[in-house]
Structures are given as C-alpha cells and as structure tokens.
mmCIF file of C-alpha atoms in Angstrom:
data_model
loop_
_atom_site.group_PDB
_atom_site.id
_atom_site.type_symbol
_atom_site.label_atom_id
_atom_site.label_comp_id
_atom_site.label_asym_id
_atom_site.label_seq_id
_atom_site.Cartn_x
_atom_site.Cartn_y
_atom_site.Cartn_z
ATOM 1 C CA MET I 16 -132.347 -152.312 -260.418
ATOM 2 C CA ASP I 17 -132.885 -155.966 -261.372
ATOM 3 C CA LEU I 18 -133.046 -158.046 -258.204
ATOM 4 C CA PRO I 19 -131.796 -161.649 -258.102
ATOM 5 C CA PRO I 20 -134.777 -164.050 -258.060
ATOM 6 C CA SER I 21 -133.521 -165.671 -254.858
ATOM 7 C CA HIS I 22 -133.883 -162.452 -252.907
ATOM 8 C CA GLY I 23 -137.569 -162.782 -252.286
ATOM 9 C CA PRO I 24 -140.397 -160.411 -253.041
ATOM 10 C CA THR I 25 -139.685 -156.849 -254.056
ATOM 11 C CA LEU I 26 -141.908 -155.788 -251.154
ATOM 12 C CA GLU I 27 -139.442 -157.257 -248.668
ATOM 13 C CA VAL I 28 -136.577 -155.338 -250.256
ATOM 14 C CA ALA I 29 -138.623 -152.128 -250.253
ATOM 15 C CA GLN I 30 -139.482 -152.608 -246.584
ATOM 16 C CA ALA I 31 -135.808 -153.077 -245.760
ATOM 17 C CA PHE I 32 -134.965 -149.793 -247.481
ATOM 18 C CA ILE I 33 -137.717 -147.961 -245.604
ATOM 19 C CA THR I 34 -136.465 -149.342 -242.297
ATOM 20 C CA LEU I 35 -132.861 -148.377 -243.022
ATOM 21 C CA ALA I 36 -133.813 -144.877 -244.166
ATOM 22 C CA ASP I 37 -135.912 -144.069 -241.097
ATOM 23 C CA THR I 38 -133.317 -143.097 -238.518
ATOM 24 C CA LEU I 39 -135.423 -140.304 -237.025
ATOM 25 C CA VAL I 40 -137.681 -142.541 -234.960
ATOM 26 C CA THR I 41 -137.942 -141.901 -231.236
ATOM 27 C CA GLY I 42 -135.187 -143.620 -229.280
ATOM 28 C CA PHE I 43 -133.019 -144.299 -232.334
ATOM 29 C CA ASP I 44 -130.042 -146.501 -231.401
ATOM 30 C CA VAL I 45 -127.039 -146.789 -233.732
ATOM 31 C CA ILE I 46 -126.000 -150.209 -232.417
ATOM 32 C CA GLU I 47 -129.480 -151.684 -232.865
ATOM 33 C CA PHE I 48 -129.656 -150.085 -236.316
ATOM 34 C CA MET I 49 -126.362 -151.671 -237.412
ATOM 35 C CA HIS I 50 -127.292 -155.093 -236.062
ATOM 36 C CA GLY I 51 -130.516 -154.801 -238.016
ATOM 37 C CA LEU I 52 -128.579 -153.943 -241.172
ATOM 38 C CA ALA I 53 -126.374 -157.027 -240.723
ATOM 39 C CA GLU I 54 -129.452 -159.220 -240.378
ATOM 40 C CA GLN I 55 -131.070 -157.603 -243.431
ATOM 41 C CA CYS I 56 -127.959 -158.428 -245.453
ATOM 42 C CA VAL I 57 -128.096 -162.108 -244.552
ATOM 43 C CA ARG I 58 -131.806 -162.325 -245.299
ATOM 44 C CA LEU I 59 -131.818 -160.380 -248.585
ATOM 45 C CA LEU I 60 -128.406 -161.147 -250.101
ATOM 46 C CA GLY I 61 -128.130 -164.867 -249.506
ATOM 47 C CA VAL I 62 -124.816 -164.527 -247.633
ATOM 48 C CA ASP I 63 -123.980 -166.587 -244.556
ATOM 49 C CA ALA I 64 -122.964 -163.749 -242.249
ATOM 50 C CA ALA I 65 -122.389 -160.001 -242.190
ATOM 51 C CA GLY I 66 -120.449 -157.553 -240.054
ATOM 52 C CA LEU I 67 -120.449 -153.768 -239.820
ATOM 53 C CA LEU I 68 -117.563 -151.497 -238.868
ATOM 54 C CA PHE I 69 -118.222 -147.819 -238.214
ATOM 55 C CA ALA I 70 -116.044 -144.828 -237.367
ATOM 56 C CA ALA I 71 -117.259 -141.639 -235.724
ATOM 57 C CA PRO I 72 -115.538 -138.440 -236.920
ATOM 58 C CA GLY I 73 -111.886 -138.462 -235.864
ATOM 59 C CA GLU I 74 -112.074 -141.960 -234.387
ATOM 60 C CA LYS I 75 -110.933 -145.430 -235.410
ATOM 61 C CA LEU I 76 -113.142 -148.157 -236.819
ATOM 62 C CA ARG I 77 -115.238 -150.035 -234.295
ATOM 63 C CA LEU I 78 -117.427 -153.098 -234.552
ATOM 64 C CA VAL I 79 -121.051 -152.005 -234.323
ATOM 65 C CA GLY I 80 -123.035 -154.859 -235.822
ATOM 66 C CA ALA I 81 -122.779 -158.551 -236.662
ATOM 67 C CA SER I 82 -125.270 -161.174 -237.724
ATOM 68 C CA SER I 83 -123.563 -164.046 -235.899
ATOM 69 C CA GLU I 84 -120.980 -164.787 -233.241
ATOM 70 C CA GLN I 85 -118.549 -166.079 -235.889
ATOM 71 C CA SER I 86 -118.716 -162.852 -237.890
ATOM 72 C CA ARG I 87 -118.439 -160.780 -234.699
ATOM 73 C CA LEU I 88 -115.242 -162.539 -233.666
ATOM 74 C CA LEU I 89 -113.795 -162.299 -237.166
ATOM 75 C CA GLU I 90 -114.477 -158.556 -237.352
ATOM 76 C CA LEU I 91 -112.833 -158.055 -233.964
ATOM 77 C CA PHE I 92 -109.882 -160.096 -235.195
ATOM 78 C CA GLN I 93 -109.567 -157.748 -238.190
ATOM 79 C CA LEU I 94 -109.406 -154.731 -235.906
ATOM 80 C CA GLN I 95 -106.949 -156.334 -233.497
ATOM 81 C CA THR I 96 -104.548 -157.461 -236.243
ATOM 82 C CA ASP I 97 -105.092 -154.338 -238.363
ATOM 83 C CA GLN I 98 -105.539 -156.367 -241.548
ATOM 84 C CA GLY I 99 -108.465 -157.513 -243.626
ATOM 85 C CA PRO I 100 -110.758 -156.556 -246.495
ATOM 86 C CA CYS I 101 -112.994 -154.308 -244.399
ATOM 87 C CA LEU I 102 -110.040 -152.164 -243.315
ATOM 88 C CA ASP I 103 -108.812 -151.866 -246.907
ATOM 89 C CA CYS I 104 -112.321 -150.959 -248.028
ATOM 90 C CA PHE I 105 -112.636 -148.235 -245.386
ATOM 91 C CA ALA I 106 -109.181 -146.829 -246.146
ATOM 92 C CA THR I 107 -109.747 -146.586 -249.903
ATOM 93 C CA GLY I 108 -113.485 -146.063 -250.087
ATOM 94 C CA GLN I 109 -113.614 -148.835 -252.697
ATOM 95 C CA SER I 110 -115.251 -152.239 -252.537
ATOM 96 C CA VAL I 111 -113.065 -155.300 -252.006
ATOM 97 C CA HIS I 112 -114.066 -158.718 -253.361
ATOM 98 C CA CYS I 113 -112.384 -162.038 -252.639
ATOM 99 C CA ALA I 114 -113.927 -165.112 -254.234
ATOM 100 C CA ASP I 115 -111.642 -167.559 -252.418
ATOM 101 C CA LEU I 116 -109.713 -166.724 -249.255
ATOM 102 C CA ALA I 117 -107.611 -169.877 -249.612
ATOM 103 C CA THR I 118 -105.838 -168.637 -252.762
ATOM 104 C CA ALA I 119 -102.445 -166.946 -252.881
ATOM 105 C CA GLU I 120 -103.521 -163.287 -253.137
ATOM 106 C CA PRO I 121 -105.573 -163.022 -249.924
ATOM 107 C CA MET I 122 -103.024 -165.175 -248.103
ATOM 108 C CA ARG I 123 -100.405 -162.627 -249.125
ATOM 109 C CA CYS I 124 -102.477 -159.496 -248.364
ATOM 110 C CA TRP I 125 -104.237 -160.633 -245.186
ATOM 111 C CA PRO I 126 -102.542 -163.879 -244.084
ATOM 112 C CA ARG I 127 -103.833 -163.881 -240.516
ATOM 113 C CA PHE I 128 -107.339 -162.788 -241.491
ATOM 114 C CA ALA I 129 -107.583 -165.374 -244.296
ATOM 115 C CA GLU I 130 -106.505 -168.129 -241.929
ATOM 116 C CA GLN I 131 -108.907 -167.028 -239.186
ATOM 117 C CA ALA I 132 -111.778 -166.746 -241.689
ATOM 118 C CA GLY I 133 -111.175 -170.370 -242.663
ATOM 119 C CA VAL I 134 -111.207 -171.375 -239.002
ATOM 120 C CA ASN I 135 -114.633 -169.749 -238.718
ATOM 121 C CA GLY I 136 -115.897 -171.567 -241.805
ATOM 122 C CA PHE I 137 -115.785 -168.726 -244.354
ATOM 123 C CA ARG I 138 -114.189 -169.072 -247.795
ATOM 124 C CA ALA I 139 -115.296 -165.868 -249.565
ATOM 125 C CA VAL I 140 -115.785 -162.256 -248.500
ATOM 126 C CA ASP I 141 -116.986 -158.977 -249.988
ATOM 127 C CA ALA I 142 -116.383 -155.626 -248.291
ATOM 128 C CA LEU I 143 -118.478 -152.644 -249.360
ATOM 129 C CA PRO I 144 -117.950 -149.025 -248.298
ATOM 130 C CA MET I 145 -120.523 -147.074 -246.342
ATOM 131 C CA ARG I 146 -119.870 -143.901 -248.258
ATOM 132 C CA LEU I 147 -121.620 -140.744 -249.369
ATOM 133 C CA ARG I 148 -119.586 -138.993 -252.054
ATOM 134 C CA ASN I 149 -116.121 -138.544 -250.457
ATOM 135 C CA GLN I 150 -117.219 -139.223 -246.869
ATOM 136 C CA VAL I 151 -116.617 -142.813 -245.753
ATOM 137 C CA ILE I 152 -118.123 -143.648 -242.360
ATOM 138 C CA GLY I 153 -117.650 -147.407 -242.284
ATOM 139 C CA ALA I 154 -117.594 -150.682 -244.174
ATOM 140 C CA MET I 155 -119.837 -153.702 -244.532
ATOM 141 C CA ASN I 156 -118.417 -157.228 -244.679
ATOM 142 C CA LEU I 157 -120.361 -160.068 -246.300
ATOM 143 C CA PHE I 158 -119.100 -163.573 -245.557
ATOM 144 C CA ARG I 159 -119.863 -166.750 -247.520
ATOM 145 C CA GLN I 160 -119.045 -170.337 -246.672
ATOM 146 C CA GLU I 161 -118.661 -171.387 -250.299
ATOM 147 C CA PRO I 162 -116.043 -169.835 -252.609
ATOM 148 C CA GLY I 163 -117.134 -168.019 -255.748
ATOM 149 C CA GLU I 164 -117.859 -164.571 -257.144
ATOM 150 C CA MET I 165 -120.870 -162.758 -255.781
ATOM 151 C CA PRO I 166 -123.342 -162.105 -258.637
ATOM 152 C CA ALA I 167 -123.288 -158.531 -259.921
ATOM 153 C CA PRO I 168 -126.992 -157.880 -259.107
ATOM 154 C CA THR I 169 -126.367 -159.030 -255.543
ATOM 155 C CA VAL I 170 -123.361 -156.718 -255.233
ATOM 156 C CA ALA I 171 -125.500 -153.848 -256.519
ATOM 157 C CA LEU I 172 -128.228 -154.548 -253.983
ATOM 158 C CA ALA I 173 -125.658 -154.879 -251.189
ATOM 159 C CA GLN I 174 -124.127 -151.517 -252.074
ATOM 160 C CA ALA I 175 -127.581 -149.957 -252.215
ATOM 161 C CA LEU I 176 -128.283 -151.221 -248.684
ATOM 162 C CA ALA I 177 -124.963 -149.771 -247.507
ATOM 163 C CA ASP I 178 -125.702 -146.459 -249.252
ATOM 164 C CA ILE I 179 -129.177 -145.987 -247.810
ATOM 165 C CA ALA I 180 -127.907 -146.868 -244.338
ATOM 166 C CA THR I 181 -125.107 -144.334 -244.750
ATOM 167 C CA ILE I 182 -127.526 -141.596 -245.765
ATOM 168 C CA GLY I 183 -129.749 -142.408 -242.800
ATOM 169 C CA LEU I 184 -126.858 -142.343 -240.329
ATOM 170 C CA LEU I 185 -125.466 -139.068 -241.677
ATOM 171 C CA GLN I 186 -128.932 -137.529 -241.586
ATOM 172 C CA GLU I 187 -129.396 -138.606 -237.975
ATOM 173 C CA ARG I 188 -125.932 -137.303 -237.050
ATOM 174 C CA THR I 189 -126.562 -133.927 -238.697
ATOM 175 C CA ILE I 190 -129.881 -133.451 -236.938
ATOM 176 C CA ARG I 191 -128.446 -134.613 -233.601
ATOM 177 C CA GLU I 192 -125.506 -132.216 -233.907
ATOM 178 C CA GLY I 193 -127.901 -129.433 -234.864
ATOM 179 C CA GLN I 194 -130.027 -130.175 -231.810
ATOM 180 C CA VAL I 195 -126.954 -130.141 -229.560
ATOM 181 C CA LEU I 196 -125.859 -126.807 -231.032
ATOM 182 C CA SER I 197 -129.355 -125.400 -230.560
ATOM 183 C CA GLU I 198 -129.450 -126.609 -226.952
ATOM 184 C CA GLN I 199 -126.020 -125.096 -226.284
ATOM 185 C CA LEU I 200 -127.124 -121.788 -227.771
ATOM 186 C CA GLN I 201 -130.319 -121.787 -225.729
ATOM 187 C CA HIS I 202 -128.322 -122.576 -222.573
ATOM 188 C CA ALA I 203 -125.993 -119.664 -223.319
ATOM 189 C CA LEU I 204 -128.934 -117.312 -223.832
ATOM 190 C CA ASN I 205 -130.553 -118.452 -220.597
ATOM 191 C CA SER I 206 -127.267 -118.014 -218.739
ATOM 192 C CA ARG I 207 -126.832 -114.521 -220.144
ATOM 193 C CA ALA I 208 -130.330 -113.579 -219.043
ATOM 194 C CA VAL I 209 -129.884 -114.712 -215.425
ATOM 195 C CA ILE I 210 -126.484 -112.983 -215.207
ATOM 196 C CA GLU I 211 -128.115 -109.739 -216.368
ATOM 197 C CA GLN I 212 -130.774 -110.170 -213.691
ATOM 198 C CA ALA I 213 -128.139 -110.683 -211.006
ATOM 199 C CA LYS I 214 -126.163 -107.648 -212.192
ATOM 200 C CA GLY I 215 -129.306 -105.509 -212.041
ATOM 201 C CA MET I 216 -130.168 -106.671 -208.529
ATOM 202 C CA LEU I 217 -126.667 -105.957 -207.227
ATOM 203 C CA SER I 218 -126.578 -102.610 -208.996
ATOM 204 C CA GLU I 219 -129.866 -101.564 -207.415
ATOM 205 C CA ARG I 220 -129.081 -102.984 -203.982
ATOM 206 C CA TYR I 221 -125.691 -101.275 -203.646
ATOM 207 C CA THR I 222 -126.035 -98.369 -206.055
ATOM 208 C CA LEU I 223 -123.310 -99.751 -208.286
ATOM 209 C CA PRO I 224 -122.715 -99.252 -211.986
ATOM 210 C CA MET I 225 -123.673 -102.340 -213.956
ATOM 211 C CA GLU I 226 -120.026 -102.917 -214.912
ATOM 212 C CA GLN I 227 -119.031 -102.921 -211.225
ATOM 213 C CA SER I 228 -121.827 -105.364 -210.409
ATOM 214 C CA PHE I 229 -120.485 -107.788 -212.973
ATOM 215 C CA VAL I 230 -116.969 -107.509 -211.510
ATOM 216 C CA VAL I 231 -118.311 -108.310 -208.018
ATOM 217 C CA LEU I 232 -120.237 -111.280 -209.332
ATOM 218 C CA ARG I 233 -117.396 -112.650 -211.420
ATOM 219 C CA ARG I 234 -114.693 -112.274 -208.783
ATOM 220 C CA HIS I 235 -116.844 -113.895 -206.140
ATOM 221 C CA ALA I 236 -117.429 -116.856 -208.473
ATOM 222 C CA ARG I 237 -113.688 -117.156 -209.128
ATOM 223 C CA ASP I 238 -112.677 -116.809 -205.509
ATOM 224 C CA HIS I 239 -115.106 -119.515 -204.434
ATOM 225 C CA ASN I 240 -114.606 -121.816 -207.443
ATOM 226 C CA ARG I 241 -118.203 -121.392 -208.550
ATOM 227 C CA HIS I 242 -119.837 -121.316 -211.958
ATOM 228 C CA LEU I 243 -120.831 -117.767 -212.818
ATOM 229 C CA THR I 244 -124.316 -118.756 -214.007
ATOM 230 C CA GLU I 245 -124.960 -120.895 -210.936
ATOM 231 C CA LEU I 246 -123.963 -118.037 -208.631
ATOM 232 C CA ALA I 247 -126.101 -115.591 -210.598
ATOM 233 C CA ARG I 248 -129.134 -117.854 -210.136
ATOM 234 C CA GLU I 249 -128.552 -117.897 -206.381
ATOM 235 C CA VAL I 250 -128.259 -114.117 -206.303
ATOM 236 C CA VAL I 251 -131.535 -113.781 -208.203
ATOM 237 C CA ALA I 252 -133.129 -116.229 -205.745
ATOM 238 C CA ARG I 253 -131.585 -114.165 -202.884
ATOM 239 C CA ALA I 254 -129.611 -117.204 -201.732
ATOM 240 C CA ALA I 255 -126.234 -115.493 -202.115
ATOM 241 C CA ASP I 256 -125.000 -111.931 -201.824
ATOM 242 C CA PRO I 257 -121.564 -111.342 -203.317
ATOM 243 C CA GLY I 258 -122.224 -107.623 -202.956
ATOM 244 C CA LEU I 259 -121.356 -107.959 -199.264
ATOM 245 C CA MET I 260 -117.723 -108.491 -200.253
ATOM 246 C CA PRO I 261 -115.394 -105.475 -200.446
ATOM 247 C CA PHE I 262 -116.058 -103.705 -203.697
ATOM 248 C CA PRO I 263 -113.169 -104.005 -206.171
ATOM 249 C CA PRO I 264 -111.799 -101.050 -208.059
ATOM 250 C CA ALA I 265 -113.114 -100.128 -211.477
ATOM 251 C CA PRO I 266 -113.256 -103.138 -213.780
ATOM 252 C CA SER I 267 -110.116 -104.161 -215.608
ATOM 253 C CA ALA I 268 -110.078 -105.325 -219.227
ATOM 254 C CA GLU I 269 -110.087 -108.926 -217.938
ATOM 255 C CA ASP I 270 -113.004 -108.552 -215.564
ATOM 256 C CA ALA I 271 -115.217 -106.215 -217.553
ATOM 257 C CA ASP I 272 -118.483 -107.605 -218.853
ATOM 258 C CA PRO I 273 -118.002 -108.218 -222.577
ATOM 259 C CA THR I 274 -121.672 -107.454 -223.273
ATOM 260 C CA PRO I 275 -122.048 -103.968 -224.792
#
C-alpha cells in the first residue's frame, strides 16, 4: 500500500497496526481501544475528528469512541435522529463518502445531520465499515472541516485501520466467549461432582438407593427454594441433612436423576 506522504513515517503506521491488532493484552477494554482507534485516525489520516459506532450481536449501534467532544456529540446526534452516513454505512456494509455536506444530496438524505455537522464546524465526512467478510460490527466516521474528496490512498489506509481493528475485536470476542463457555462447562462438571458426593453420603447414611438419594436432595432444594448444587455442598460439609425429611416414594420421571 502506498501511503500519503503527509501521514508520517511508515514506522508510525506499523506501530498503529500492531496496537490495534493486539486485543489480547491483560485488562483489555473495548471502550479504551475504540477511543485509541479514533485518535489514531486523526493522527495518521489528517482528518479533524473521528467517531466510532459499534454494535454487539443482536444490539443497536452505540457510540464507543470519539476523538473530540464535537465528534462525540455529532455521533450521538446521528443515533438519536436515526440518520447519517455512519448509520447508512453500518446498514449496507459499504463505505459512504460526502465531499461537501452543504450540497443538495446530503441535505436531502440526512438533513438534520448535515445541518448539525455544519454547526459543529464539519463540511465533509467519510464513513467506513468495520467489517469482516459479511459480518459488520460497526462503522468509523471521519470528519473534515474543509470540503473535498478524501484522497484514495488515505481512504485505503483508513479502511485498513478499520479492518485490523475489526479483526482484533472479533478475535477478542471469540476468545472471551470461548473462555465463558469453558468456565460454564467447568462449573457444571464441578456441580455434578458435588451432587454425586451428596447422593453417596445420603445413600450410605440412610441405606437408600442412589436414585432415592437424588430425589430427597432435589425435593428438599425445591421445597426450600435452594440451589441444588449449593445444598449438595452443605450436605457434603455436613451442614445440612435433607435425609431427615420423610422419604418420598420411588422417583418419578420428573425427579429422577438424569445421569445414567
């Protein structure tokens, strides 16, 4: 990629890409990451301000990063009025470029946004999708005070920044979701183990079949609005004894322990 001469040393661009790609650092924070991306855009692209909108799966767009108070307010205005280039970009997955917000086309498409952008001192805007293949997770707005087309090399660099940030965010999300799933699975296995211990203790203490022990444990938990695993831990620690309750009849299909 040929970089515009005004964008500073290639080393600075490379460092920005490394920073955006590394989302697996300890204490990673999405909001801090997106604010950093907005600041990188202003520094590397020669724009006057930047704003980032992001949507978690199944949720609406939210403002998660802005390089200035003016861009923050303008992004919020977009969301409140439900009109603007960033919303169109997110909806279509395609970039949106407006060289002059004071002309007829933007005034027709986004009249309130175009007017508010002028109030905040912006005359041109470019919205780029944060997209990986067919998955669009957000959009990046680049604001300029002077009208005019953004140079093609600058657009290419801007999209590359958006792309690498998208890959980093999706990578972090995938790993985080995998960790949550792993933790949930481990919790389930631990719960199953302590329930088996409690069943064995009740079975031995009262000469009950294992199935009957589970029924005693489960019904006591239900009758006293307790979590089954929590009660099982107390039984194992000899802090509770649901076996002292009247023994129920043979387990029904509902109460029977599903473990073979």
